[in-house]
Coordinates of C-alpha atoms and ligand atoms in Angstrom, one line a residue:
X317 CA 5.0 -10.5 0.8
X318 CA 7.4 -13.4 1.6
X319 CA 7.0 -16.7 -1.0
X320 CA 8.6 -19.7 -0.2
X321 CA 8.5 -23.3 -1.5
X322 CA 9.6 -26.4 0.4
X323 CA 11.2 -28.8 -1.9
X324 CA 12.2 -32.3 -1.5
X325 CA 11.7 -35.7 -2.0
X326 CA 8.1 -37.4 -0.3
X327 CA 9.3 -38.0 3.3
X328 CA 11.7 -34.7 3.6
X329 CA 9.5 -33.1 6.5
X330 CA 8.0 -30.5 4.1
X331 CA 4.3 -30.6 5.8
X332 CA 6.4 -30.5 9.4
X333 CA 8.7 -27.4 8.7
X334 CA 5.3 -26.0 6.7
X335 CA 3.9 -25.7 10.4
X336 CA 6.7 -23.5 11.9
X337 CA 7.2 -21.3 9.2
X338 CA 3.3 -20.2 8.4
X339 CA 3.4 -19.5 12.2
X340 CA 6.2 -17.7 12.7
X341 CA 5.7 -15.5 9.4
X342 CA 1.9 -15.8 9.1
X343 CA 2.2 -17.6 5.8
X344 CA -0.8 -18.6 3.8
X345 CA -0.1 -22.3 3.7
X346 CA -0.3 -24.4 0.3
X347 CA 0.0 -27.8 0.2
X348 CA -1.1 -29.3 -3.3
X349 CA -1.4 -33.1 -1.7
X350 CA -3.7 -32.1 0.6
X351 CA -6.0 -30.1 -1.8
X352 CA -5.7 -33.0 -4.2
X353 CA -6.7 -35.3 -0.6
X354 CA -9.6 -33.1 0.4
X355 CA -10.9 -33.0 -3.6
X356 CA -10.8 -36.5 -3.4
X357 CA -13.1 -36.7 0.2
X358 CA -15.4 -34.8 -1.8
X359 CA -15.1 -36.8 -5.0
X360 CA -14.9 -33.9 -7.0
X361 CA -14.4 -34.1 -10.6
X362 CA -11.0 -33.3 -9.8
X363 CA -10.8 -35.6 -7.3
X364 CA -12.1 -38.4 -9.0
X365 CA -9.7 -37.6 -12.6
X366 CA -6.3 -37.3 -9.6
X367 CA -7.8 -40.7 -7.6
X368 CA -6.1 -43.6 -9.4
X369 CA -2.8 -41.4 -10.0
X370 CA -2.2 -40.5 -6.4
X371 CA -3.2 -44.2 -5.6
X372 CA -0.5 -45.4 -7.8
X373 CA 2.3 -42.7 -6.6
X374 CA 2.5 -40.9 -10.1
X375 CA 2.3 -37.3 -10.9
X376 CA -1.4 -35.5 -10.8
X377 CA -1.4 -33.7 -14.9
X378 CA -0.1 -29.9 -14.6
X379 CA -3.6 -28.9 -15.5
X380 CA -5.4 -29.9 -12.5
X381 CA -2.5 -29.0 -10.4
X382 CA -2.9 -25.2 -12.2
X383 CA -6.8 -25.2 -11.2
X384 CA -6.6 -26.3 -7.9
X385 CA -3.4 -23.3 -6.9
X386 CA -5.1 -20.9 -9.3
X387 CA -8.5 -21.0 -7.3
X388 CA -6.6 -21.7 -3.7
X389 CA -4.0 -18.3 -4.8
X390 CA -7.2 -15.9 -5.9
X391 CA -9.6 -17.1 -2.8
X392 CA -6.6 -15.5 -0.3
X393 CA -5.9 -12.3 -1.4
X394 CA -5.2 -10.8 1.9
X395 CA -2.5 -13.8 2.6
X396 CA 0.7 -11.6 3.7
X397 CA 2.8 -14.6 1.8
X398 CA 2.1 -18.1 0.4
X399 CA 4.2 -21.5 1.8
X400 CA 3.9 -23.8 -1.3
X401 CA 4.5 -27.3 -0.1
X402 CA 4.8 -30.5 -3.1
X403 CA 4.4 -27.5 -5.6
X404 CA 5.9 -27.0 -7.9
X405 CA 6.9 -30.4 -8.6
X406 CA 7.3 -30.6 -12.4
X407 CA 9.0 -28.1 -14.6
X408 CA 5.9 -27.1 -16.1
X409 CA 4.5 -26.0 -12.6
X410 CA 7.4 -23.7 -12.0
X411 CA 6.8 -21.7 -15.2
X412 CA 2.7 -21.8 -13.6
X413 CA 4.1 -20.4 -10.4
X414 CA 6.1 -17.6 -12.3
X415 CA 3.2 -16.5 -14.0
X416 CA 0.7 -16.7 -11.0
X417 CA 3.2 -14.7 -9.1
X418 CA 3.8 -12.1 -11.8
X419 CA -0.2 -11.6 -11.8
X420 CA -0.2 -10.7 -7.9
X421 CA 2.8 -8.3 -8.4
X422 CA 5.5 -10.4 -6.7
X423 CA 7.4 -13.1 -7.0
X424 CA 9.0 -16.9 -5.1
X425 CA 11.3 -15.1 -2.7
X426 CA 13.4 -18.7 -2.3
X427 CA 12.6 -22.6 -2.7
X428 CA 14.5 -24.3 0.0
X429 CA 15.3 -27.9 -0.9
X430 CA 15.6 -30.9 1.9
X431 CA 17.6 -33.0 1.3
X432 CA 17.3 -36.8 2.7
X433 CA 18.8 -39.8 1.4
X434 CA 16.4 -42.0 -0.1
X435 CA 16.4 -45.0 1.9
X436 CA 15.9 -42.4 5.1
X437 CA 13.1 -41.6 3.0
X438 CA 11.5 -44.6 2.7
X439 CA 12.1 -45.7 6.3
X440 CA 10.4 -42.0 7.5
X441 CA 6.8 -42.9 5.1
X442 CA 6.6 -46.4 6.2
X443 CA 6.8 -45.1 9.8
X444 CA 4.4 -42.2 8.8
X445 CA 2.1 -45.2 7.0
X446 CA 1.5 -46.9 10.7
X447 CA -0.5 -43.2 11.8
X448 CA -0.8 -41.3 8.6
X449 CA -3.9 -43.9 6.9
X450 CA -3.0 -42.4 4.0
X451 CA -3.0 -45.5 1.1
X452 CA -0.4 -44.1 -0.8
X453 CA 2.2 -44.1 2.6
X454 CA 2.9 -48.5 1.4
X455 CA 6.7 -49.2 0.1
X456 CA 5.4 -50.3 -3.5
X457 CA 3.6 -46.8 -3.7
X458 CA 6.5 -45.0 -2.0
X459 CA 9.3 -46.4 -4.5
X460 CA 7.2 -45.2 -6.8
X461 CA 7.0 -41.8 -5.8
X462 CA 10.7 -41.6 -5.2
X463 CA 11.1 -42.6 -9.0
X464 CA 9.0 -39.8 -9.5
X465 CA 10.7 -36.9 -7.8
X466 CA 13.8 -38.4 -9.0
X467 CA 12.8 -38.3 -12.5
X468 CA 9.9 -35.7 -13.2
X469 CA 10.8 -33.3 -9.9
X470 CA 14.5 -33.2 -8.9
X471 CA 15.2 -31.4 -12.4
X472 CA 12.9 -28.2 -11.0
X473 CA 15.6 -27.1 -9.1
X474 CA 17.5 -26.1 -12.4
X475 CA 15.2 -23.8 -12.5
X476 CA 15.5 -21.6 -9.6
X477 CA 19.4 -22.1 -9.7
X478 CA 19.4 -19.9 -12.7
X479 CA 17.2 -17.9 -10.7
X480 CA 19.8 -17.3 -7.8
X481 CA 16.7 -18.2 -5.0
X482 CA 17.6 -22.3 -4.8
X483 CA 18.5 -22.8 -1.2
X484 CA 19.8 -26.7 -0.9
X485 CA 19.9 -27.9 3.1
X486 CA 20.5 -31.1 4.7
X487 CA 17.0 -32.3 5.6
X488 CA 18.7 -35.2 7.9
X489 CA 18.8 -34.7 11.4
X490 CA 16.0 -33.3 14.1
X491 CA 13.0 -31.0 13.0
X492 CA 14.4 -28.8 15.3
X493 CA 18.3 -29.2 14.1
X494 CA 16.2 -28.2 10.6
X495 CA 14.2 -26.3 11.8
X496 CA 17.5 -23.8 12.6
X497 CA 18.8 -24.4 9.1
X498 CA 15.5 -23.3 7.2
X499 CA 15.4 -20.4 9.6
X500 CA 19.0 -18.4 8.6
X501 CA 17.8 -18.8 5.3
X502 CA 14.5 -17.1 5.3
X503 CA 16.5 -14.6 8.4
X504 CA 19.2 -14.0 5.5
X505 CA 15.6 -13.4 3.0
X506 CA 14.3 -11.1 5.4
X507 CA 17.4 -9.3 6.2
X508 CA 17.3 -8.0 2.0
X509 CA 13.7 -6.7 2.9
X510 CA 13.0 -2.8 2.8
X511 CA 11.3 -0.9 5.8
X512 CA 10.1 2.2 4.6
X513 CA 8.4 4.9 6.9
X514 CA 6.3 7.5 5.3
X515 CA 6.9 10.2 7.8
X516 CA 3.9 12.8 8.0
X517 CA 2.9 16.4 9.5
X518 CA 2.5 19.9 9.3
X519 CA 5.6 22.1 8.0
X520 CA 6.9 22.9 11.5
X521 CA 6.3 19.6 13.1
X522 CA 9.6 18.9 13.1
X523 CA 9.9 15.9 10.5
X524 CA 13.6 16.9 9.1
X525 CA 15.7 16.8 12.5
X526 CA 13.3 13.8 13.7
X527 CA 13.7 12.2 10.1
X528 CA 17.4 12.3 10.1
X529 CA 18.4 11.3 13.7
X530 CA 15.8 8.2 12.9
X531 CA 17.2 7.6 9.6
X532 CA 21.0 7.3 11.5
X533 CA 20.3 5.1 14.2
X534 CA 18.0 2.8 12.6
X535 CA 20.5 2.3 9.5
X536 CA 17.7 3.9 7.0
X537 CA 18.1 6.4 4.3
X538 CA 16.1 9.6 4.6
X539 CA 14.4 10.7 1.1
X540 CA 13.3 14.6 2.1
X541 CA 12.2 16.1 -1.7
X542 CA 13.1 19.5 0.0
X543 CA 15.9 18.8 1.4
X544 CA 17.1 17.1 -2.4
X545 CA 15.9 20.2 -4.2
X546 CA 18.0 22.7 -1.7
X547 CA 20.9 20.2 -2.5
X548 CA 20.0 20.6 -6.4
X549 CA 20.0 24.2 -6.0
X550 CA 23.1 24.6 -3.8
X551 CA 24.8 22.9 -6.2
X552 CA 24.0 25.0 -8.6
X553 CA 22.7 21.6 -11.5
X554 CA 19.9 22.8 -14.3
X555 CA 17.4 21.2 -12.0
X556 CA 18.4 23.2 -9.2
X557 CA 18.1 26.4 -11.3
X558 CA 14.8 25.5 -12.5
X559 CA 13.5 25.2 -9.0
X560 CA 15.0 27.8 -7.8
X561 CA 13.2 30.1 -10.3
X562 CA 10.0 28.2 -9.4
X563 CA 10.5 29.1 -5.9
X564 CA 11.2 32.9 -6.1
X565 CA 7.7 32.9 -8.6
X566 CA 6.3 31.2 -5.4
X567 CA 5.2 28.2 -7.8
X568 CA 5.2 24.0 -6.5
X569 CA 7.9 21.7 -8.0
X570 CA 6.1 19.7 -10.5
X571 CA 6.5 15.8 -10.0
X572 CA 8.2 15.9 -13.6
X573 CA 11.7 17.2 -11.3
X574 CA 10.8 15.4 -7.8
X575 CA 10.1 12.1 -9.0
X576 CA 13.4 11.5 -10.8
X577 CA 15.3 12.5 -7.8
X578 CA 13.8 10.0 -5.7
X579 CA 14.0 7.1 -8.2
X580 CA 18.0 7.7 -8.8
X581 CA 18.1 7.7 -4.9
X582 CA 16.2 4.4 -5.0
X583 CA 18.3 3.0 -7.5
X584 CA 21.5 3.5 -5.3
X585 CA 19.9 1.0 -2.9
X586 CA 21.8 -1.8 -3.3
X587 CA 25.1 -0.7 -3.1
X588 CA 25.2 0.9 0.0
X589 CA 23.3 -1.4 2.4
X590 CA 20.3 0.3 3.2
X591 CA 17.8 -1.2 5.9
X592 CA 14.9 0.8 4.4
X593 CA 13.8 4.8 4.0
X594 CA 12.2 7.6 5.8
X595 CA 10.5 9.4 3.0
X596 CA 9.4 13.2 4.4
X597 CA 7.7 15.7 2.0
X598 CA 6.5 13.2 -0.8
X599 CA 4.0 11.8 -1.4
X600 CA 2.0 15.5 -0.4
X601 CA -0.3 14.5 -2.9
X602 CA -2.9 11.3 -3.7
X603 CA -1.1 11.9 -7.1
X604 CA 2.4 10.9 -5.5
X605 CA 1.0 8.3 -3.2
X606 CA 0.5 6.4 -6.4
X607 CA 3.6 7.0 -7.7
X608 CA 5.7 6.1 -4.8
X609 CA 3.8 2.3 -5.0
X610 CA 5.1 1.8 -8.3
X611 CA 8.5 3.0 -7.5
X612 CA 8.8 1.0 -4.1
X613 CA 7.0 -2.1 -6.5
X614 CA 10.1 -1.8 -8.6
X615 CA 11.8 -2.7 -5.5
X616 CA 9.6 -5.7 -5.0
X617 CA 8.8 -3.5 -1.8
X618 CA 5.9 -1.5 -0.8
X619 CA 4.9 1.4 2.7
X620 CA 5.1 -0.2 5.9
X621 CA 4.6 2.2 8.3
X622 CA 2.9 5.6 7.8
X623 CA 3.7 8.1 11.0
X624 CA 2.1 11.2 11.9
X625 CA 3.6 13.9 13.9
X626 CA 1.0 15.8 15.7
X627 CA 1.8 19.8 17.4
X628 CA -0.9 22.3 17.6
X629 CA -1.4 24.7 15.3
X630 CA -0.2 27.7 16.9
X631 CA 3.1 25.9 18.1
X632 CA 3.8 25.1 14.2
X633 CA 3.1 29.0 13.5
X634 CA 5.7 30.0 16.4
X635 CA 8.1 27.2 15.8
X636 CA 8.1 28.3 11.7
X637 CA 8.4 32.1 12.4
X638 CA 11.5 31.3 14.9
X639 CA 12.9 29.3 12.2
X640 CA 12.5 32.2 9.6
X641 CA 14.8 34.5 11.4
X642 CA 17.9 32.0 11.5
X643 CA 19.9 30.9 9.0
X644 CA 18.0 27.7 8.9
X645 CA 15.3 29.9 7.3
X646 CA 13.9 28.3 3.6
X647 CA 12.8 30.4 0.6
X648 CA 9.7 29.2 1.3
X649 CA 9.2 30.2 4.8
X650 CA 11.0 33.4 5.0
X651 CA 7.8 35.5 5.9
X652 CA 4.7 34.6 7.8
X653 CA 2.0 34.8 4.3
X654 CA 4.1 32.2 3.1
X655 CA 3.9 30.0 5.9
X656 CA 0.3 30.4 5.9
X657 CA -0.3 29.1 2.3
X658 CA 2.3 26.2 3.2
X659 CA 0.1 25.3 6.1
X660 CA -3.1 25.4 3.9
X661 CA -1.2 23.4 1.2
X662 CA -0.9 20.5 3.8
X663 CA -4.4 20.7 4.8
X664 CA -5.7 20.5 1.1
X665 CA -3.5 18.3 -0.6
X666 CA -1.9 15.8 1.7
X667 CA -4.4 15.3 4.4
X668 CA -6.1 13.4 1.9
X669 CA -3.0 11.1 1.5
X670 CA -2.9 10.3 5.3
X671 CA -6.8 9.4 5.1
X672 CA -6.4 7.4 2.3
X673 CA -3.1 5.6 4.1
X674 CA -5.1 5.3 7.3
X675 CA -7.2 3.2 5.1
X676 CA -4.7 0.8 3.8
X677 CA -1.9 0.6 6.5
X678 CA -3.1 2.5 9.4
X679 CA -1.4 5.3 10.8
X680 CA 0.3 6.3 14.0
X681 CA 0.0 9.4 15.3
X682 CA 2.9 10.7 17.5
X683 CA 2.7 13.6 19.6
X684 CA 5.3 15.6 18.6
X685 CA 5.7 17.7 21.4
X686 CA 8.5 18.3 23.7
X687 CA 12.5 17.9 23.0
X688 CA 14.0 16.0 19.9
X689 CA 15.1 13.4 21.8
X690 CA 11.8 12.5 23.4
X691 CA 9.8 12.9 20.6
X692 CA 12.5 10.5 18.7
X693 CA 12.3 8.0 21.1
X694 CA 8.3 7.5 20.7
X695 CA 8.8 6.9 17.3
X696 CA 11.7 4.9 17.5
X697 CA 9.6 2.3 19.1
X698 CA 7.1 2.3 16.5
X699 CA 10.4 1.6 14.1
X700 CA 11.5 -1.3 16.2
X701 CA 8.4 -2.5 15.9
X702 CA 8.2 -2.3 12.3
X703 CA 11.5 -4.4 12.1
X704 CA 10.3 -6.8 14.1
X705 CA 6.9 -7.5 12.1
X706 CA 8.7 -7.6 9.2
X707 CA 11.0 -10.2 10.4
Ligands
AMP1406 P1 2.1 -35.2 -1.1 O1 1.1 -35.0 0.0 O2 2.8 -33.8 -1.5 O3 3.1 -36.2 -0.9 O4 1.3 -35.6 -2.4 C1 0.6 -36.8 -2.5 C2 0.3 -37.1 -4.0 O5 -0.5 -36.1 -4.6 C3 1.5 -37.2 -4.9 O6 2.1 -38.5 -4.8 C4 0.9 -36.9 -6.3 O7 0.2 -38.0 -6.8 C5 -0.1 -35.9 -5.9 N1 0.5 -34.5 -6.0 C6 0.6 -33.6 -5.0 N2 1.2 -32.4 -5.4 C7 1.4 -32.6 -6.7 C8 1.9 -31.7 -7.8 N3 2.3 -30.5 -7.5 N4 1.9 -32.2 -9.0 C9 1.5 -33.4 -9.3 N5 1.0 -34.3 -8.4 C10 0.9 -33.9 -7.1

């Protein structure tokens, strides 16, 4: 999700710059004037109660501001990010947003202030007042809406200063010399952002080379369970041993030893500059999809793309057995019962996952047939892709 709130005094070009950006990021659009506007077309109770206040260019009470978001925020559920425009305009209405946020899992990614002299201001409403026929665009009205913002709002942006997301930019100019200015911001937002694969298929399909050339020339980190538990074992830690013992008995890892792994890898994130992940092997069960939601939420991030590599069955077989006779053979693969039970392990346990992710993100299949390189480069593109939605 991307939240963003446009902040500055009446006249900044808010409801202008609102248009680009739900456009370009497919925003759900909130604009607490004109919910109070249309209430007041329908004289609603709420419209009627807000009527005289809006007429006189003073501050509509918190609690009928908290209604009228509250019931816009739950109507949208599927909105892939909110544009809040005049809101939050009081201190009050900043702790609301918090909470309303904290309720749908996320949080105001960054409030980006305009700023515009005042008299600029007041020359850009009277202009708007010769088109707009809104009652409240008159210089009496206007002066007192200034007074307002400079009182009741300006003091708001305390608040997400000691939050580290208040953006302050020069609101003078061209909507398009703006336009640019509100733009690196939410690019520099975006660029923070996570993409994480979940890459999927049959033991054999080739998701460890595929997963690691991916994870080095799109700037990702690739989080293979197996791979981290050979690593553990190699090195010879408790964990390691404990596995190890698990995997001579012929016995599955419990999540207990996987799921730590992944969450110290997680929690190296933001020192090494990490575009996203490429997670292979986990989740292999509905069990671990669920945990890997909560630790990505942690992140404030979440799955984006969910791949499938696709190669028929008696390629894996041939492909695995070939693999058992090098040194690239693993402890669970060494002889062809084993590989059997792996295969039948997939089938079981994660299948389920995939339907369940086809579901709630979709997911590509990608025939993974033929050379590294080419099947690479059809799932690069679906990567690229991904970056690009995102962004
Ligand atoms: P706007 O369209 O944002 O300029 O808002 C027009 C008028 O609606 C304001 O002058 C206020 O009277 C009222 N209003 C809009 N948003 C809010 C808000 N968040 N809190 C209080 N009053 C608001």
């Amino acid at each position: 999700m991307l939240n963003i709130a446009l902040f500055g005094p009446p006249g900044a070009g808010k409801g202008t710059q609102a248009e680009d950006l739900i456009d370009k990021h497919r925003l759900f659009h909130i604009s607490t004037g004109d919910l109070l506007r249309k209430e007041l077309k329908e004289e609603t109770p709420l419209g009627l109660e807000a009527k005289e206040i809006i007429a006189s260019g003073g501050l509509v009470p918190d609690e009928i501001i908290v209604q009228i978001i509250e019931k816009t925020i739950t109507e949208n559920p599927q909105a892939g990010g909110f544009l809040f425009d005049g809101f939050p305009r009081t201190y009050i209405q900043a702790y609301i947003l918090e909470g309303l946020m904290i309720k749908l899992n996320t949080s105001l990614h960054c409030l980006i202030s305009l700023e515009v002299p005042e008299e600029e201001s007041v020359q850009r409403l009277l202009d708007r007042g010769k088109t707009s026929g809104r009652s409240d665009d008159n210089e009496t009205v206007i002066r007192n809406r200034l007074r307002e913002y400079r009182e009741k709002t300006l003091p708001v942006l305390n608040f997400y200063r000691e939050r580290g997301i208040c953006h302050e930019i020069d609101g003078t100019g061209t909507v398009e010399d703006v336009r640019g200015r509100i733009q690196r911001v939410v690019s520099e937002e975006l660029s923070k952002r996570l993409l994480n694969v979940v890459l999927f298929g049959y033991p054999g399909s080739g998701r460890g080379s595929l997963g690691m050339a991916l994870a080095a020339k799109h700037g990702l980190e690739f989080i293979a369970t197996g791979r981290m538990l050979a690593e553990e074992i190699r090195k010879d830690t408790e964990t390691g041993r404990r596995v190890r013992e698990l995997y001579e008995n012929g016995q599955l890892v419990p999540d207990e030893i996987v799921v730590p792994l992944i969450e110290a890898k997680l929690r190296q994130r933001n020192g090494n500059g990490v575009k996203g992940y490429i997670f292979k092997g986990f989740p292999r069960t509905l069990v671990q999809s669920y945990i890997l939601d909560g630790l990505l939420r942690k992140h404030d991030s979440a799955i984006n793309t969910v791949l499938e590599i696709e190669v028929p069955t008696l390629e894996l077989i041939t492909r695995l057995e070939a693999r058992s006779k090098t040194d690239r053979c693993m402890p669970y693969d060494s002889e062809l019962p084993k590989i059997v039970r792996r295969l039948e392990e997939h089938e079981n346990k994660t299948i389920p996952v995939i339907r369940k992710y086809e579901k709630l993100h979709g997911v590509t299949p990608i025939d993974g047939r033929g050379s590294l390189e080419e099947v690479s480069e059809r799932v690069s593109n679906v990567i690229e892709n991904a970056f690009k939605e995102m962004r």
